Amino acid sequence: MNQDIRRGLLEKIADLHDVPAGAYNIRENGESVRQNTEEITIETKTDKPGINIIVKSGTKNRSVHIPVLITKTGLTEMVYNDFIIGDDCDVLIVAGCGIHNTGDEASAHDGVHSFEIGKNSHVRYIEKHYGEGNGSGERIMNPEMTAHLAEGASMEIESVQIGGIDSTNRKTVITAEEKCEVLLSERLMTDGHQDVVSDTEIILNGADSKARINSRSVAKGNSTQLFYPKLTGNADCFGHVQCDSIIMDDAKIRSIPEICANCVDARLVHEAAIGKIAGDQILKLMTLGLTAEEAEEKILNGLLK
Amino acid sequence: MLRLQNVTFTVPQNEKGGKNTILDDVTLDIEDGSYVVVTGPNGGGKTTLAKVIMGLVKPDSGRIFLDGMDISSLDVTARSEAGISYGFQQPPRFKGITVRDLLSIAAKRKLKKEDACHLLTKVGLCATEYINREVDTSLSGGEVKRIEIATVLARAETSKVLIFDEPEAGIDLWSFHRLTKTFRELHEESNCTIIIISHQERIISQADEVLLIADGKLSLRGKPEDILPSIDDVEEKPCMVEMDK
Ligand SMILES: Nc1ncnc2c1ncn2[C@@H]1O[C@H](COP(=O)(O)OP(=O)(O)OP(=O)(O)O)[C@@H](O)[C@H]1O
Ligand SMILES: [Mg+2]
């Protein structure tokens, strides 16, 4: 793989400038390079493509990087990654996928991620998707994620897709037991003829659990976005869904938040807003000396920050 | 000197045509470094006048000069560069942009924490609580308004004309007190021309000069002590709505 392209992709999807510290598994065109540590073991699955990432109980302040890079046109892969996180852990997991497609055949990565998070563990999971290359071949990513949080566990998910992916169908289901906290933030920007479907469900089964879904997006060109964020409360819990989208050009956005309470003590709220950039926002920034284009960029970057 | 020459602004009255005159052939000069308060009845045209100066509203006719240069054809950005600043009567909010980001944009440099704090103190905000907050709907009306004023203050060093549109609106007594002091200091310490649109006697009384705008016209100008008593004389306008029979 061309080293410049490799470096560029790694920086975009994992903020990596070098080999990461700690455990990692870098998958390039289907081949993996990896490093295990005392506390974190990564092993290849024997029954299907993919890896198991096993984090020992009590592992604190450690990170795992598992970026996926594709530069071959026509490469399509389906990968299963299982994360087994012990009790009382505090770990950062940086996933993400970069596709550089200069050919005319579609390149696709479909990742199926499943998490089992032990009691009182905290996981921060960052997933960035990025595509580039001037070929006519499509860049496709269909990530699927399921997670189960044991009592007292918490998970922060940051999913970012701000350029170059032609088609995405994302599905996420998270189930949480007592005293859990789930924070899911999604940042999305689409342009041209890109299409995204994002289907997210968080199910709060245990008392004293909290969940927030915060989705912010910008749709430009002829792109389309479809959101189905759903929160289900089956116990004394709190949940909040917030979706904010800026629509531009000839784009189309549908946002269908759902809250579902199956317990009298569940408190669930949803808010969804779609609108173009307000004219007075642009004008205000112009009075501070920005051009109309710079003002627009500031506003979009702010929203997607 | 800021000069407006025969500025007229109209809006269409209804689908059938006809025009409403919002600014009616306004001509006025404002001396460099002066502290001027623009007052007058609601709907009189004060905000429109400020927007015309900033370039936010394009007049039908008339010209605007800043230090002899005709700025009539400059857009908002260019007028900002030329040295005009305007604090909105109803400031917009920005999701994802922090108070410090916004002040940094205004100051045209990444503001150090102390600098941002200094600006916020001038508008009576406790800086440490605010600089990292987003300028979104979570801020109260009075908070947003004071941050808006701070964005104009951040430009004082590089601006020639600072226009504040009803800075007192929605602001508590304590912050208002701080604000009047800020305006006085600004007047003493900077060379900027300060134009404040206000309905507050306290602010009016500390001005060098007061302009009364009513019905789209400059109807009176003079020293605060001469203008304030005459406000009682402004005639009440009868309601012009025609009732359905
Ligand atoms: N774009 C517009 N379209 C229609 N009417 C307008 C427009 N802009 C201003 N007006 C009208 O022009 C008049 C003057 O408005 P302006 O906002 O300048 O008043 P003001 O003196 O600032 O009032 P206030 O003290 O309430 O702030 C008002 O009657 C307003 O309704
Ligand atoms: Mg006004």
PDB file of N, CA and C in Angstrom, chain A residues 216 242 244 280-281 283-292 298-299 302-303 305, chain B residues 54 56 76-77 80 88 92-97 101 105-106 108 134 148 151 155:
ATOM      1  N   ARG A 216     -26.088  15.090  14.955  1.00  0.00           N
ATOM      2  CA  ARG A 216     -25.995  16.362  14.234  1.00  0.00           C
ATOM      3  C   ARG A 216     -25.530  16.100  12.812  1.00  0.00           C
ATOM      4  N   GLN A 242     -31.821  13.819  20.673  1.00  0.00           N
ATOM      5  CA  GLN A 242     -31.797  15.135  20.048  1.00  0.00           C
ATOM      6  C   GLN A 242     -31.172  15.040  18.664  1.00  0.00           C
ATOM      7  N   ASP A 244     -30.304  17.316  15.217  1.00  0.00           N
ATOM      8  CA  ASP A 244     -30.244  18.627  14.582  1.00  0.00           C
ATOM      9  C   ASP A 244     -29.638  18.477  13.215  1.00  0.00           C
ATOM     10  N   ASP A 280     -29.604  35.244   9.581  1.00  0.00           N
ATOM     11  CA  ASP A 280     -28.971  36.202  10.491  1.00  0.00           C
ATOM     12  C   ASP A 280     -27.696  35.649  11.127  1.00  0.00           C
ATOM     13  N   GLN A 281     -27.547  34.313  11.140  1.00  0.00           N
ATOM     14  CA  GLN A 281     -26.273  33.742  11.617  1.00  0.00           C
ATOM     15  C   GLN A 281     -25.142  34.141  10.661  1.00  0.00           C
ATOM     16  N   LEU A 283     -25.178  36.623   8.529  1.00  0.00           N
ATOM     17  CA  LEU A 283     -24.992  38.078   8.553  1.00  0.00           C
ATOM     18  C   LEU A 283     -24.209  38.519   9.776  1.00  0.00           C
ATOM     19  N   LYS A 284     -24.514  37.922  10.917  1.00  0.00           N
ATOM     20  CA  LYS A 284     -23.778  38.295  12.135  1.00  0.00           C
ATOM     21  C   LYS A 284     -22.276  38.052  11.937  1.00  0.00           C
ATOM     22  N   LEU A 285     -21.929  36.879  11.417  1.00  0.00           N
ATOM     23  CA  LEU A 285     -20.507  36.567  11.234  1.00  0.00           C
ATOM     24  C   LEU A 285     -19.878  37.478  10.177  1.00  0.00           C
ATOM     25  N   MET A 286     -20.683  37.906   9.204  1.00  0.00           N
ATOM     26  CA  MET A 286     -20.152  38.850   8.210  1.00  0.00           C
ATOM     27  C   MET A 286     -19.869  40.210   8.850  1.00  0.00           C
ATOM     28  N   THR A 287     -20.694  40.605   9.823  1.00  0.00           N
ATOM     29  CA  THR A 287     -20.408  41.881  10.503  1.00  0.00           C
ATOM     30  C   THR A 287     -19.108  41.783  11.306  1.00  0.00           C
ATOM     31  N   LEU A 288     -18.674  40.543  11.577  1.00  0.00           N
ATOM     32  CA  LEU A 288     -17.399  40.366  12.287  1.00  0.00           C
ATOM     33  C   LEU A 288     -16.244  40.199  11.307  1.00  0.00           C
ATOM     34  N   GLY A 289     -16.528  40.362  10.019  1.00  0.00           N
ATOM     35  CA  GLY A 289     -15.460  40.378   9.029  1.00  0.00           C
ATOM     36  C   GLY A 289     -15.301  39.118   8.200  1.00  0.00           C
ATOM     37  N   LEU A 290     -16.129  38.086   8.433  1.00  0.00           N
ATOM     38  CA  LEU A 290     -16.018  36.886   7.605  1.00  0.00           C
ATOM     39  C   LEU A 290     -16.789  37.091   6.296  1.00  0.00           C
ATOM     40  N   THR A 291     -16.339  36.404   5.241  1.00  0.00           N
ATOM     41  CA  THR A 291     -17.122  36.415   4.012  1.00  0.00           C
ATOM     42  C   THR A 291     -18.302  35.463   4.213  1.00  0.00           C
ATOM     43  N   ALA A 292     -19.271  35.515   3.304  1.00  0.00           N
ATOM     44  CA  ALA A 292     -20.438  34.645   3.425  1.00  0.00           C
ATOM     45  C   ALA A 292     -20.002  33.171   3.439  1.00  0.00           C
ATOM     46  N   LYS A 298     -17.901  28.159   9.120  1.00  0.00           N
ATOM     47  CA  LYS A 298     -17.843  28.231  10.587  1.00  0.00           C
ATOM     48  C   LYS A 298     -19.080  27.607  11.229  1.00  0.00           C
ATOM     49  N   ILE A 299     -20.237  27.925  10.640  1.00  0.00           N
ATOM     50  CA  ILE A 299     -21.490  27.437  11.203  1.00  0.00           C
ATOM     51  C   ILE A 299     -21.581  25.912  11.073  1.00  0.00           C
ATOM     52  N   GLY A 302     -19.037  24.244  13.366  1.00  0.00           N
ATOM     53  CA  GLY A 302     -19.509  24.327  14.750  1.00  0.00           C
ATOM     54  C   GLY A 302     -20.509  23.217  15.027  1.00  0.00           C
ATOM     55  N   LEU A 303     -21.462  23.065  14.140  1.00  0.00           N
ATOM     56  CA  LEU A 303     -22.493  22.049  14.350  1.00  0.00           C
ATOM     57  C   LEU A 303     -21.894  20.650  14.392  1.00  0.00           C
ATOM     58  N   LYS A 305     -18.864  19.772  15.170  1.00  0.00           N
ATOM     59  CA  LYS A 305     -17.678  19.665  16.035  1.00  0.00           C
ATOM     60  C   LYS A 305     -17.791  18.483  17.001  1.00  0.00           C
TER      61      LYS A 305
ATOM     62  N   MET B  54     -24.536  49.410   8.449  1.00  0.00           N
ATOM     63  CA  MET B  54     -23.720  48.184   8.465  1.00  0.00           C
ATOM     64  C   MET B  54     -23.756  47.470   7.113  1.00  0.00           C
ATOM     65  N   LEU B  56     -26.463  45.730   6.127  1.00  0.00           N
ATOM     66  CA  LEU B  56     -27.376  44.588   6.252  1.00  0.00           C
ATOM     67  C   LEU B  56     -28.669  44.832   5.493  1.00  0.00           C
ATOM     68  N   VAL B  76     -21.434  43.671   3.566  1.00  0.00           N
ATOM     69  CA  VAL B  76     -21.302  43.674   5.027  1.00  0.00           C
ATOM     70  C   VAL B  76     -19.852  43.419   5.453  1.00  0.00           C
ATOM     71  N   THR B  77     -19.238  42.393   4.846  1.00  0.00           N
ATOM     72  CA  THR B  77     -17.871  42.034   5.199  1.00  0.00           C
ATOM     73  C   THR B  77     -16.929  43.222   4.978  1.00  0.00           C
ATOM     74  N   SER B  80     -17.388  45.889   7.495  1.00  0.00           N
ATOM     75  CA  SER B  80     -16.775  45.468   8.746  1.00  0.00           C
ATOM     76  C   SER B  80     -15.276  45.762   8.703  1.00  0.00           C
ATOM     77  N   PHE B  88     -26.385  43.335  17.282  1.00  0.00           N
ATOM     78  CA  PHE B  88     -27.785  43.145  16.902  1.00  0.00           C
ATOM     79  C   PHE B  88     -28.755  43.403  18.055  1.00  0.00           C
ATOM     80  N   PRO B  92     -28.440  36.430  16.898  1.00  0.00           N
ATOM     81  CA  PRO B  92     -28.659  35.023  16.583  1.00  0.00           C
ATOM     82  C   PRO B  92     -27.856  34.140  17.538  1.00  0.00           C
ATOM     83  N   ARG B  93     -28.217  32.873  17.584  1.00  0.00           N
ATOM     84  CA  ARG B  93     -27.490  31.908  18.411  1.00  0.00           C
ATOM     85  C   ARG B  93     -26.800  30.900  17.494  1.00  0.00           C
ATOM     86  N   PHE B  94     -25.738  30.311  18.010  1.00  0.00           N
ATOM     87  CA  PHE B  94     -24.934  29.390  17.193  1.00  0.00           C
ATOM     88  C   PHE B  94     -24.699  28.091  17.942  1.00  0.00           C
ATOM     89  N   LYS B  95     -25.237  27.016  17.421  1.00  0.00           N
ATOM     90  CA  LYS B  95     -24.986  25.716  18.017  1.00  0.00           C
ATOM     91  C   LYS B  95     -23.546  25.303  17.743  1.00  0.00           C
ATOM     92  N   GLY B  96     -22.845  24.875  18.787  1.00  0.00           N
ATOM     93  CA  GLY B  96     -21.492  24.356  18.568  1.00  0.00           C
ATOM     94  C   GLY B  96     -20.402  25.419  18.543  1.00  0.00           C
ATOM     95  N   ILE B  97     -20.779  26.701  18.589  1.00  0.00           N
ATOM     96  CA  ILE B  97     -19.761  27.748  18.635  1.00  0.00           C
ATOM     97  C   ILE B  97     -19.736  28.307  20.059  1.00  0.00           C
ATOM     98  N   ASP B 101     -14.964  31.141  21.065  1.00  0.00           N
ATOM     99  CA  ASP B 101     -14.827  31.089  19.595  1.00  0.00           C
ATOM    100  C   ASP B 101     -15.379  32.369  18.974  1.00  0.00           C
ATOM    101  N   ILE B 105     -13.455  35.199  16.835  1.00  0.00           N
ATOM    102  CA  ILE B 105     -13.776  35.595  15.460  1.00  0.00           C
ATOM    103  C   ILE B 105     -13.868  37.116  15.400  1.00  0.00           C
ATOM    104  N   ALA B 106     -14.553  37.683  16.397  1.00  0.00           N
ATOM    105  CA  ALA B 106     -14.741  39.132  16.429  1.00  0.00           C
ATOM    106  C   ALA B 106     -13.404  39.863  16.538  1.00  0.00           C
ATOM    107  N   LYS B 108     -10.567  38.758  15.655  1.00  0.00           N
ATOM    108  CA  LYS B 108      -9.686  38.332  14.568  1.00  0.00           C
ATOM    109  C   LYS B 108      -8.381  37.725  15.058  1.00  0.00           C
ATOM    110  N   GLU B 134     -21.531  27.082  24.755  1.00  0.00           N
ATOM    111  CA  GLU B 134     -21.932  27.341  23.377  1.00  0.00           C
ATOM    112  C   GLU B 134     -22.961  28.471  23.353  1.00  0.00           C
ATOM    113  N   GLU B 148     -23.369  39.330  22.809  1.00  0.00           N
ATOM    114  CA  GLU B 148     -23.436  40.097  21.571  1.00  0.00           C
ATOM    115  C   GLU B 148     -22.706  41.442  21.729  1.00  0.00           C
ATOM    116  N   THR B 151     -19.046  41.006  21.608  1.00  0.00           N
ATOM    117  CA  THR B 151     -18.443  40.811  20.281  1.00  0.00           C
ATOM    118  C   THR B 151     -18.124  42.159  19.631  1.00  0.00           C
ATOM    119  N   ARG B 155     -14.064  44.330  19.031  1.00  0.00           N
ATOM    120  CA  ARG B 155     -13.617  44.979  17.803  1.00  0.00           C
ATOM    121  C   ARG B 155     -13.267  46.450  17.990  1.00  0.00           C
TER     122      ARG B 155
END
